[in-house]
PDB file of C-alpha atoms in Angstrom:
ATOM      1  CA  MET P   1     -16.021 -46.991 -11.083  1.00  0.00           C
ATOM      2  CA  SER P   2     -16.678 -47.760  -7.435  1.00  0.00           C
ATOM      3  CA  LYS P   3     -18.961 -45.544  -5.376  1.00  0.00           C
ATOM      4  CA  ILE P   4     -16.012 -44.348  -3.278  1.00  0.00           C
ATOM      5  CA  ALA P   5     -14.028 -43.355  -6.383  1.00  0.00           C
ATOM      6  CA  ALA P   6     -17.058 -41.577  -7.809  1.00  0.00           C
ATOM      7  CA  VAL P   7     -17.549 -39.624  -4.604  1.00  0.00           C
ATOM      8  CA  ILE P   8     -13.872 -38.605  -4.626  1.00  0.00           C
ATOM      9  CA  VAL P   9     -14.045 -37.443  -8.248  1.00  0.00           C
ATOM     10  CA  ILE P  10     -17.253 -35.476  -7.624  1.00  0.00           C
ATOM     11  CA  GLY P  11     -15.682 -33.910  -4.534  1.00  0.00           C
ATOM     12  CA  ILE P  12     -12.591 -32.797  -6.460  1.00  0.00           C
ATOM     13  CA  LEU P  13     -14.688 -31.351  -9.285  1.00  0.00           C
ATOM     14  CA  GLY P  14     -16.839 -29.533  -6.765  1.00  0.00           C
ATOM     15  CA  LEU P  15     -13.765 -28.048  -5.077  1.00  0.00           C
ATOM     16  CA  VAL P  16     -12.366 -26.883  -8.410  1.00  0.00           C
ATOM     17  CA  ALA P  17     -15.697 -25.281  -9.314  1.00  0.00           C
ATOM     18  CA  PHE P  18     -15.893 -23.549  -5.930  1.00  0.00           C
ATOM     19  CA  ILE P  19     -12.398 -22.111  -6.295  1.00  0.00           C
ATOM     20  CA  TYR P  20     -13.055 -20.938  -9.836  1.00  0.00           C
ATOM     21  CA  PHE P  21     -16.328 -19.205  -9.100  1.00  0.00           C
ATOM     22  CA  THR P  22     -15.342 -17.652  -5.780  1.00  0.00           C
ATOM     23  CA  MET P  23     -11.743 -16.603  -6.354  1.00  0.00           C
ATOM     24  CA  ASP P  24     -11.219 -13.349  -8.191  1.00  0.00           C
ATOM     25  CA  PHE P  25      -8.603 -13.545 -10.955  1.00  0.00           C
ATOM     26  CA  PRO P  26      -8.120  -9.980 -12.181  1.00  0.00           C
ATOM     27  CA  PHE P  27      -5.906 -10.871 -15.131  1.00  0.00           C
ATOM     28  CA  SER P  28      -4.997 -14.056 -17.001  1.00  0.00           C
ATOM     29  CA  LEU P  29      -3.137 -16.578 -14.883  1.00  0.00           C
ATOM     30  CA  GLU P  30      -0.043 -16.194 -17.067  1.00  0.00           C
ATOM     31  CA  ARG P  31      -0.193 -12.408 -16.541  1.00  0.00           C
ATOM     32  CA  LYS P  32       1.041 -11.816 -20.096  1.00  0.00           C
ATOM     33  CA  ASP P  33      -2.100 -10.063 -21.297  1.00  0.00           C
ATOM     34  CA  PHE P  34      -0.804  -6.506 -21.025  1.00  0.00           C
ATOM     35  CA  GLU P  35       2.244  -4.452 -21.924  1.00  0.00           C
ATOM     36  CA  GLU P  36       4.497  -2.997 -19.267  1.00  0.00           C
ATOM     37  CA  GLU P  37       4.303   0.795 -19.170  1.00  0.00           C
ATOM     38  CA  TYR P  38       7.160   1.336 -16.764  1.00  0.00           C
ATOM     39  CA  GLU P  39      10.860   0.685 -16.295  1.00  0.00           C
ATOM     40  CA  ILE P  40      12.592  -0.500 -13.133  1.00  0.00           C
ATOM     41  CA  GLU P  41      15.710   1.634 -12.896  1.00  0.00           C
ATOM     42  CA  GLN P  42      17.153   0.356  -9.619  1.00  0.00           C
ATOM     43  CA  LYS P  43      16.446  -2.385  -7.079  1.00  0.00           C
ATOM     44  CA  TRP P  44      17.326  -2.862  -3.424  1.00  0.00           C
ATOM     45  CA  ASP P  45      16.857  -6.357  -1.960  1.00  0.00           C
ATOM     46  CA  LEU P  46      15.965  -5.912   1.687  1.00  0.00           C
ATOM     47  CA  PRO P  47      17.153  -7.837   4.763  1.00  0.00           C
ATOM     48  CA  ASN P  48      14.916 -10.447   6.382  1.00  0.00           C
ATOM     49  CA  ARG P  49      13.771  -8.015   9.090  1.00  0.00           C
ATOM     50  CA  LEU P  50      11.888  -6.143   6.361  1.00  0.00           C
ATOM     51  CA  GLU P  51      10.460  -9.222   4.658  1.00  0.00           C
ATOM     52  CA  GLU P  52       6.934  -7.876   5.201  1.00  0.00           C
ATOM     53  CA  ILE P  53       7.631  -4.198   4.508  1.00  0.00           C
ATOM     54  CA  SER P  54       4.290  -2.421   4.469  1.00  0.00           C
ATOM     55  CA  GLY P  55       5.067   1.301   4.385  1.00  0.00           C
ATOM     56  CA  MET P  56       7.959   3.700   3.836  1.00  0.00           C
ATOM     57  CA  ASP P  57       8.931   7.354   3.567  1.00  0.00           C
ATOM     58  CA  PHE P  58      12.155   9.258   2.946  1.00  0.00           C
ATOM     59  CA  VAL P  59      14.126  10.577   5.907  1.00  0.00           C
ATOM     60  CA  ASP P  60      16.540  12.187   3.450  1.00  0.00           C
ATOM     61  CA  ASP P  61      17.921  11.311   0.015  1.00  0.00           C
ATOM     62  CA  GLU P  62      20.026   8.467   1.415  1.00  0.00           C
ATOM     63  CA  ARG P  63      17.773   6.999   4.110  1.00  0.00           C
ATOM     64  CA  MET P  64      14.345   5.440   4.046  1.00  0.00           C
ATOM     65  CA  ALA P  65      12.147   4.950   7.099  1.00  0.00           C
ATOM     66  CA  ALA P  66      10.108   1.755   6.861  1.00  0.00           C
ATOM     67  CA  ILE P  67       7.735  -0.405   8.842  1.00  0.00           C
ATOM     68  CA  GLN P  68       6.736  -4.026   8.500  1.00  0.00           C
ATOM     69  CA  ASP P  69       3.323  -5.317   9.416  1.00  0.00           C
ATOM     70  CA  GLU P  70       4.146  -7.322  12.531  1.00  0.00           C
ATOM     71  CA  GLU P  71       6.403  -5.195  14.735  1.00  0.00           C
ATOM     72  CA  GLY P  72       5.926  -1.789  16.342  1.00  0.00           C
ATOM     73  CA  ILE P  73       9.283  -0.617  15.013  1.00  0.00           C
ATOM     74  CA  ILE P  74      10.347   2.078  12.556  1.00  0.00           C
ATOM     75  CA  PHE P  75      13.405   0.876  10.644  1.00  0.00           C
ATOM     76  CA  ILE P  76      15.879   3.352   9.170  1.00  0.00           C
ATOM     77  CA  TYR P  77      17.326   1.771   6.027  1.00  0.00           C
ATOM     78  CA  ASN P  78      20.343   3.296   4.292  1.00  0.00           C
ATOM     79  CA  LEU P  79      20.003   3.092   0.506  1.00  0.00           C
ATOM     80  CA  LEU P  80      23.759   3.523   0.002  1.00  0.00           C
ATOM     81  CA  SER P  81      25.056   0.953   2.476  1.00  0.00           C
ATOM     82  CA  LYS P  82      21.962  -1.244   1.939  1.00  0.00           C
ATOM     83  CA  LYS P  83      21.733  -1.855   5.670  1.00  0.00           C
ATOM     84  CA  ILE P  84      19.357  -1.119   8.525  1.00  0.00           C
ATOM     85  CA  GLU P  85      21.148   1.499  10.599  1.00  0.00           C
ATOM     86  CA  GLN P  86      18.552   2.154  13.306  1.00  0.00           C
ATOM     87  CA  GLU P  87      15.467   0.553  14.860  1.00  0.00           C
ATOM     88  CA  ILE P  88      12.958   2.772  16.671  1.00  0.00           C
ATOM     89  CA  LYS P  89      10.388   0.999  18.819  1.00  0.00           C
ATOM     90  CA  PHE P  90       7.089   2.859  19.171  1.00  0.00           C
ATOM     91  CA  GLY P  91       4.545   0.175  20.118  1.00  0.00           C
ATOM     92  CA  LYS P  92       3.610  -3.444  20.652  1.00  0.00           C
ATOM     93  CA  SER P  93       3.321  -6.046  17.903  1.00  0.00           C
ATOM     94  CA  GLY P  94       0.434  -5.316  15.549  1.00  0.00           C
ATOM     95  CA  ASP P  95      -0.717  -5.061  11.953  1.00  0.00           C
ATOM     96  CA  TYR P  96       1.030  -1.823  10.929  1.00  0.00           C
ATOM     97  CA  GLU P  97       0.393  -0.784   7.343  1.00  0.00           C
ATOM     98  CA  GLY P  98       1.352   2.831   6.646  1.00  0.00           C
ATOM     99  CA  LEU P  99       4.063   5.365   7.496  1.00  0.00           C
ATOM    100  CA  ALA P 100       4.352   9.111   6.928  1.00  0.00           C
ATOM    101  CA  LEU P 101       7.049  11.535   8.066  1.00  0.00           C
ATOM    102  CA  ILE P 102       6.431  15.222   8.704  1.00  0.00           C
ATOM    103  CA  GLY P 103       9.415  17.113  10.053  1.00  0.00           C
ATOM    104  CA  ASN P 104      10.523  15.482  13.309  1.00  0.00           C
ATOM    105  CA  ASN P 105       7.345  13.459  13.664  1.00  0.00           C
ATOM    106  CA  ALA P 106       6.390  10.051  12.312  1.00  0.00           C
ATOM    107  CA  TYR P 107       2.856   8.765  11.859  1.00  0.00           C
ATOM    108  CA  VAL P 108       2.144   5.041  11.699  1.00  0.00           C
ATOM    109  CA  LEU P 109      -1.187   3.529  10.633  1.00  0.00           C
ATOM    110  CA  ARG P 110      -2.501   0.289  12.090  1.00  0.00           C
ATOM    111  CA  SER P 111      -5.017  -1.639   9.986  1.00  0.00           C
ATOM    112  CA  ASP P 112      -7.829  -0.989  12.491  1.00  0.00           C
ATOM    113  CA  GLY P 113      -7.591   2.751  11.796  1.00  0.00           C
ATOM    114  CA  VAL P 114      -5.508   3.720  14.827  1.00  0.00           C
ATOM    115  CA  ILE P 115      -2.788   6.303  14.091  1.00  0.00           C
ATOM    116  CA  PHE P 116       0.380   6.353  16.191  1.00  0.00           C
ATOM    117  CA  GLU P 117       1.966   9.795  16.337  1.00  0.00           C
ATOM    118  CA  VAL P 118       5.666   9.483  17.226  1.00  0.00           C
ATOM    119  CA  GLN P 119       6.986  12.942  18.074  1.00  0.00           C
ATOM    120  CA  HIS P 120      10.750  13.408  17.629  1.00  0.00           C
ATOM    121  CA  TYR P 121      10.934   9.852  16.325  1.00  0.00           C
ATOM    122  CA  LEU P 122      14.732   9.949  15.846  1.00  0.00           C
ATOM    123  CA  ASP P 123      15.422  11.096  19.424  1.00  0.00           C
ATOM    124  CA  GLU P 124      15.710   9.040  22.596  1.00  0.00           C
ATOM    125  CA  ASN P 125      13.038  11.162  24.291  1.00  0.00           C
ATOM    126  CA  LYS P 126      10.333  10.504  21.710  1.00  0.00           C
ATOM    127  CA  LYS P 127       6.658  10.711  22.663  1.00  0.00           C
ATOM    128  CA  VAL P 128       3.991   8.355  21.297  1.00  0.00           C
ATOM    129  CA  THR P 129       0.309   9.313  21.111  1.00  0.00           C
ATOM    130  CA  LYS P 130      -2.495   7.109  19.783  1.00  0.00           C
ATOM    131  CA  HIS P 131      -5.384   8.583  17.795  1.00  0.00           C
ATOM    132  CA  GLU P 132      -8.562   6.517  17.350  1.00  0.00           C
ATOM    133  CA  THR P 133     -10.673   6.900  14.189  1.00  0.00           C
ATOM    134  CA  PHE P 134     -14.000   5.539  12.959  1.00  0.00           C
ATOM    135  CA  ILE P 135     -12.179   3.130  10.636  1.00  0.00           C
ATOM    136  CA  LYS P 136     -12.220  -0.391  12.067  1.00  0.00           C
ATOM    137  CA  ALA P 137     -10.410  -3.676  11.438  1.00  0.00           C
ATOM    138  CA  LYS P 138     -13.178  -4.859   9.074  1.00  0.00           C
ATOM    139  CA  HIS P 139     -12.419  -1.891   6.786  1.00  0.00           C
ATOM    140  CA  ASN P 140      -8.683  -2.700   6.779  1.00  0.00           C
ATOM    141  CA  ALA P 141      -6.858   0.619   6.425  1.00  0.00           C
ATOM    142  CA  GLU P 142      -3.568   0.101   4.586  1.00  0.00           C
ATOM    143  CA  GLY P 143      -2.445   3.363   2.987  1.00  0.00           C
ATOM    144  CA  LEU P 144      -1.070   6.453   4.716  1.00  0.00           C
ATOM    145  CA  CYS P 145       0.685   9.563   3.462  1.00  0.00           C
ATOM    146  CA  ALA P 146       1.238  13.212   4.324  1.00  0.00           C
ATOM    147  CA  ASP P 147      -0.690  15.890   2.455  1.00  0.00           C
ATOM    148  CA  LEU P 148       1.449  18.865   3.459  1.00  0.00           C
ATOM    149  CA  LYS P 149      -0.436  21.377   1.331  1.00  0.00           C
ATOM    150  CA  ASN P 150      -3.624  20.735   3.303  1.00  0.00           C
ATOM    151  CA  ASN P 151      -2.053  19.994   6.705  1.00  0.00           C
ATOM    152  CA  ARG P 152      -3.486  16.496   6.854  1.00  0.00           C
ATOM    153  CA  LEU P 153      -2.804  12.806   6.460  1.00  0.00           C
ATOM    154  CA  LEU P 154      -4.553  10.679   3.858  1.00  0.00           C
ATOM    155  CA  ILE P 155      -5.743   7.173   4.737  1.00  0.00           C
ATOM    156  CA  ALA P 156      -6.774   4.602   2.118  1.00  0.00           C
ATOM    157  CA  VAL P 157      -9.214   1.798   2.953  1.00  0.00           C
ATOM    158  CA  LYS P 158      -8.454  -1.593   1.412  1.00  0.00           C
ATOM    159  CA  ASP P 159     -11.451  -3.881   1.967  1.00  0.00           C
ATOM    160  CA  ARG P 160     -14.859  -2.351   2.619  1.00  0.00           C
ATOM    161  CA  ASP P 161     -15.466   1.380   2.726  1.00  0.00           C
ATOM    162  CA  PRO P 162     -17.318   2.554   5.855  1.00  0.00           C
ATOM    163  CA  LEU P 163     -19.830   4.501   3.748  1.00  0.00           C
ATOM    164  CA  SER P 164     -20.304   2.716   0.421  1.00  0.00           C
ATOM    165  CA  ASN P 165     -19.953  -0.572  -1.454  1.00  0.00           C
ATOM    166  CA  ASN P 166     -19.450   1.270  -4.736  1.00  0.00           C
ATOM    167  CA  THR P 167     -16.325   3.228  -3.826  1.00  0.00           C
ATOM    168  CA  LYS P 168     -13.115   2.955  -1.843  1.00  0.00           C
ATOM    169  CA  GLY P 169     -12.545   6.129   0.117  1.00  0.00           C
ATOM    170  CA  ILE P 170      -9.364   8.023   0.868  1.00  0.00           C
ATOM    171  CA  TYR P 171     -10.007   9.820   4.127  1.00  0.00           C
ATOM    172  CA  ALA P 172      -8.384  12.933   5.583  1.00  0.00           C
ATOM    173  CA  PHE P 173      -6.980  13.099   9.115  1.00  0.00           C
ATOM    174  CA  ASP P 174      -6.785  16.762  10.157  1.00  0.00           C
ATOM    175  CA  LEU P 175      -3.428  17.410  11.823  1.00  0.00           C
ATOM    176  CA  GLU P 176      -4.768  20.381  13.755  1.00  0.00           C
ATOM    177  CA  THR P 177      -7.856  18.784  15.289  1.00  0.00           C
ATOM    178  CA  LYS P 178      -6.392  15.236  15.200  1.00  0.00           C
ATOM    179  CA  LYS P 179      -9.708  13.950  13.847  1.00  0.00           C
ATOM    180  CA  LEU P 180     -10.594  11.853  10.811  1.00  0.00           C
ATOM    181  CA  LEU P 181     -13.162  13.644   8.649  1.00  0.00           C
ATOM    182  CA  GLN P 182     -16.330  11.675   7.931  1.00  0.00           C
ATOM    183  CA  THR P 183     -16.502  12.582   4.228  1.00  0.00           C
ATOM    184  CA  PRO P 184     -13.743  11.075   2.048  1.00  0.00           C
ATOM    185  CA  ALA P 185     -11.297  13.533   0.519  1.00  0.00           C
ATOM    186  CA  TYR P 186     -11.279  11.304  -2.573  1.00  0.00           C
ATOM    187  CA  ALA P 187     -13.333   8.305  -3.635  1.00  0.00           C
ATOM    188  CA  ILE P 188     -12.287   5.571  -6.067  1.00  0.00           C
ATOM    189  CA  ASP P 189     -15.321   4.625  -8.170  1.00  0.00           C
ATOM    190  CA  LEU P 190     -15.212   0.829  -8.519  1.00  0.00           C
ATOM    191  CA  GLU P 191     -17.295   1.072 -11.710  1.00  0.00           C
ATOM    192  CA  ASP P 192     -14.998   3.642 -13.333  1.00  0.00           C
ATOM    193  CA  PRO P 193     -14.264   2.716 -16.992  1.00  0.00           C
ATOM    194  CA  ILE P 194     -10.558   2.947 -16.158  1.00  0.00           C
ATOM    195  CA  PHE P 195     -10.967  -0.554 -14.651  1.00  0.00           C
ATOM    196  CA  SER P 196     -12.440  -2.026 -17.848  1.00  0.00           C
ATOM    197  CA  ASP P 197      -9.420  -4.314 -18.337  1.00  0.00           C
ATOM    198  CA  VAL P 198      -9.639  -5.655 -14.797  1.00  0.00           C
ATOM    199  CA  LYS P 199     -11.630  -8.892 -14.787  1.00  0.00           C
ATOM    200  CA  ARG P 200     -13.434  -9.535 -11.533  1.00  0.00           C
ATOM    201  CA  LYS P 201     -16.407 -11.318  -9.989  1.00  0.00           C
ATOM    202  CA  ASN P 202     -16.469  -9.333  -6.766  1.00  0.00           C
ATOM    203  CA  LYS P 203     -16.688  -5.564  -7.282  1.00  0.00           C
ATOM    204  CA  LEU P 204     -14.909  -4.860  -4.000  1.00  0.00           C
ATOM    205  CA  MET P 205     -11.793  -6.542  -5.423  1.00  0.00           C
ATOM    206  CA  VAL P 206     -11.541  -4.233  -8.441  1.00  0.00           C
ATOM    207  CA  MET P 207      -9.211  -1.987  -6.448  1.00  0.00           C
ATOM    208  CA  MET P 208      -7.833  -2.933  -3.030  1.00  0.00           C
ATOM    209  CA  PRO P 209      -5.575  -0.032  -2.009  1.00  0.00           C
ATOM    210  CA  SER P 210      -2.386  -1.015  -0.202  1.00  0.00           C
ATOM    211  CA  GLU P 211      -0.757   2.420  -0.197  1.00  0.00           C
ATOM    212  CA  VAL P 212      -1.380   6.037  -1.155  1.00  0.00           C
ATOM    213  CA  ASN P 213       0.987   8.948  -1.730  1.00  0.00           C
ATOM    214  CA  ILE P 214       1.155  12.307  -3.474  1.00  0.00           C
ATOM    215  CA  ASN P 215       3.635  13.153  -6.207  1.00  0.00           C
ATOM    216  CA  PRO P 216       5.326  16.312  -4.842  1.00  0.00           C
ATOM    217  CA  VAL P 217       5.888  17.734  -8.332  1.00  0.00           C
ATOM    218  CA  THR P 218       2.548  17.113 -10.044  1.00  0.00           C
ATOM    219  CA  GLY P 219       0.211  16.828  -7.047  1.00  0.00           C
ATOM    220  CA  GLU P 220      -1.182  13.597  -8.501  1.00  0.00           C
ATOM    221  CA  ILE P 221      -2.315  10.869  -6.120  1.00  0.00           C
ATOM    222  CA  TYR P 222      -0.739   7.427  -6.509  1.00  0.00           C
ATOM    223  CA  ILE P 223      -2.449   4.311  -5.140  1.00  0.00           C
ATOM    224  CA  THR P 224      -1.103   0.765  -5.252  1.00  0.00           C
ATOM    225  CA  ASP P 225      -3.042  -2.486  -5.085  1.00  0.00           C
ATOM    226  CA  GLY P 226      -0.951  -5.193  -3.411  1.00  0.00           C
ATOM    227  CA  ARG P 227      -3.309  -8.117  -3.914  1.00  0.00           C
ATOM    228  CA  ASN P 228      -3.748  -7.650  -7.665  1.00  0.00           C
ATOM    229  CA  PRO P 229      -0.628  -5.618  -8.527  1.00  0.00           C
ATOM    230  CA  LYS P 230      -1.467  -2.317 -10.144  1.00  0.00           C
ATOM    231  CA  LEU P 231      -0.958   1.401  -9.705  1.00  0.00           C
ATOM    232  CA  LEU P 232      -3.775   3.922 -10.035  1.00  0.00           C
ATOM    233  CA  VAL P 233      -3.001   7.591 -10.639  1.00  0.00           C
ATOM    234  CA  LEU P 234      -5.563  10.279  -9.799  1.00  0.00           C
ATOM    235  CA  SER P 235      -5.424  13.927 -10.766  1.00  0.00           C
ATOM    236  CA  PRO P 236      -4.976  16.447  -7.914  1.00  0.00           C
ATOM    237  CA  ASN P 237      -8.766  16.873  -7.787  1.00  0.00           C
ATOM    238  CA  GLY P 238      -9.337  13.103  -7.553  1.00  0.00           C
ATOM    239  CA  GLU P 239     -10.296  12.206 -11.122  1.00  0.00           C
ATOM    240  CA  SER P 240      -8.944   8.905 -12.439  1.00  0.00           C
ATOM    241  CA  LYS P 241      -6.120   9.534 -14.875  1.00  0.00           C
ATOM    242  CA  LYS P 242      -4.138   6.350 -15.535  1.00  0.00           C
ATOM    243  CA  LEU P 243      -4.068   2.709 -14.447  1.00  0.00           C
ATOM    244  CA  TYR P 244      -0.778   0.810 -14.654  1.00  0.00           C
ATOM    245  CA  LEU P 245      -1.009  -2.972 -14.531  1.00  0.00           C
ATOM    246  CA  LEU P 246       2.064  -4.432 -12.822  1.00  0.00           C
ATOM    247  CA  LYS P 247       3.696  -7.781 -13.577  1.00  0.00           C
ATOM    248  CA  ARG P 248       3.596  -9.969 -10.478  1.00  0.00           C
ATOM    249  CA  GLU P 249       7.041 -11.396 -11.174  1.00  0.00           C
ATOM    250  CA  LYS P 250       8.433  -7.867 -10.717  1.00  0.00           C
ATOM    251  CA  PHE P 251       5.901  -6.497  -8.230  1.00  0.00           C
ATOM    252  CA  TYR P 252       5.013  -9.493  -6.097  1.00  0.00           C
ATOM    253  CA  GLN P 253       3.074  -7.458  -3.535  1.00  0.00           C
ATOM    254  CA  PRO P 254       3.436  -3.666  -3.818  1.00  0.00           C
ATOM    255  CA  GLU P 255       2.786  -2.263  -0.343  1.00  0.00           C
ATOM    256  CA  GLY P 256       4.675   1.032  -0.148  1.00  0.00           C
ATOM    257  CA  ILE P 257       5.077   4.224  -2.187  1.00  0.00           C
ATOM    258  CA  ALA P 258       7.629   6.971  -1.578  1.00  0.00           C
ATOM    259  CA  PHE P 259       8.693  10.002  -3.587  1.00  0.00           C
ATOM    260  CA  LYS P 260      11.857  12.037  -3.581  1.00  0.00           C
ATOM    261  CA  LYS P 261      11.339  15.788  -3.724  1.00  0.00           C
ATOM    262  CA  ASN P 262      12.090  15.728  -7.464  1.00  0.00           C
ATOM    263  CA  GLY P 263       9.218  13.308  -8.086  1.00  0.00           C
ATOM    264  CA  GLU P 264      11.256  10.100  -8.401  1.00  0.00           C
ATOM    265  CA  LEU P 265       8.985   7.159  -7.620  1.00  0.00           C
ATOM    266  CA  PHE P 266       9.886   4.278  -5.299  1.00  0.00           C
ATOM    267  CA  ILE P 267       7.685   1.211  -4.700  1.00  0.00           C
ATOM    268  CA  SER P 268       8.315  -1.470  -2.080  1.00  0.00           C
ATOM    269  CA  ASN P 269       7.237  -5.104  -2.336  1.00  0.00           C
ATOM    270  CA  GLU P 270       6.822  -7.723   0.351  1.00  0.00           C
ATOM    271  CA  GLY P 271       8.978 -10.801  -0.019  1.00  0.00           C
ATOM    272  CA  HIS P 272       7.925 -14.274  -1.115  1.00  0.00           C
ATOM    273  CA  SER P 273      10.375 -16.757  -2.603  1.00  0.00           C
ATOM    274  CA  ASP P 274      12.604 -13.748  -3.307  1.00  0.00           C
ATOM    275  CA  PRO P 275      13.573 -11.071  -0.774  1.00  0.00           C
ATOM    276  CA  ALA P 276      11.387  -8.035  -0.197  1.00  0.00           C
ATOM    277  CA  ASN P 277      12.599  -5.060  -2.206  1.00  0.00           C
ATOM    278  CA  ILE P 278      12.430  -1.377  -2.967  1.00  0.00           C
ATOM    279  CA  LEU P 279      12.256  -0.420  -6.639  1.00  0.00           C
ATOM    280  CA  ARG P 280      12.980   2.910  -8.277  1.00  0.00           C
ATOM    281  CA  VAL P 281      10.395   3.071 -11.047  1.00  0.00           C
ATOM    282  CA  ASN P 282      10.019   5.262 -14.124  1.00  0.00           C
ATOM    283  CA  LEU P 283       6.526   5.373 -15.585  1.00  0.00           C
ATOM    284  CA  ASN P 284       6.227   5.625 -19.363  1.00  0.00           C
TER     285      ASN P 284
END
């Protein structure tokens, strides 16, 4: 073997070793090492404008408000006609990751922790106000939902928690003071035994929240992980209750959670080779 060929072989082996020891594979590559504990009852393939859907919430039983992570637009998608029926511009292009509706107001989360409050979002005379928080781009905020019982929004941090390397916090934004509270309302313990089936080399990748929402019937907190598809359910007081591992071929990148008032669960996925979608899911 010539010296050049030997160098090439060594280089390739080194690259393979680097990828293996630095990438975090949470499950087997075939992703057949667990049983599905859910059923997909209905599927909506979304138009190209929503290819990178990153957050959603119900306007009513027939319409879903949604955002995608590149445009400052709230899309109103009709589940019956399967069409976008309205586009509401609220800001410039940016990395928008979460959406919550409360009455006539919409709240949109940007990944650097900025919250856009869009008052009377369905009207022509809407008003947009920006609220800064202590969450920054390096923390990568991705989840947002309304906690009506406590008059607040909940924000989930995806990458690095501002306070700890051992937890991922879910922070509360007080709707009266318009301030983000320093102490997390809930904290996901990255060493919780509930993650025992999740193989990882980097602890921060055990759970990388992409969305958070509250089941209106049970009060349980639902959190998706878009990078390594799974769904974590917490009790109303924040204790870990159940972890659902999701098949990537069905949940390519779960980024949004929405509930109907009766507790029906909807999960959105960004597109890849297939269109982005919204799934109505029944958990076993």
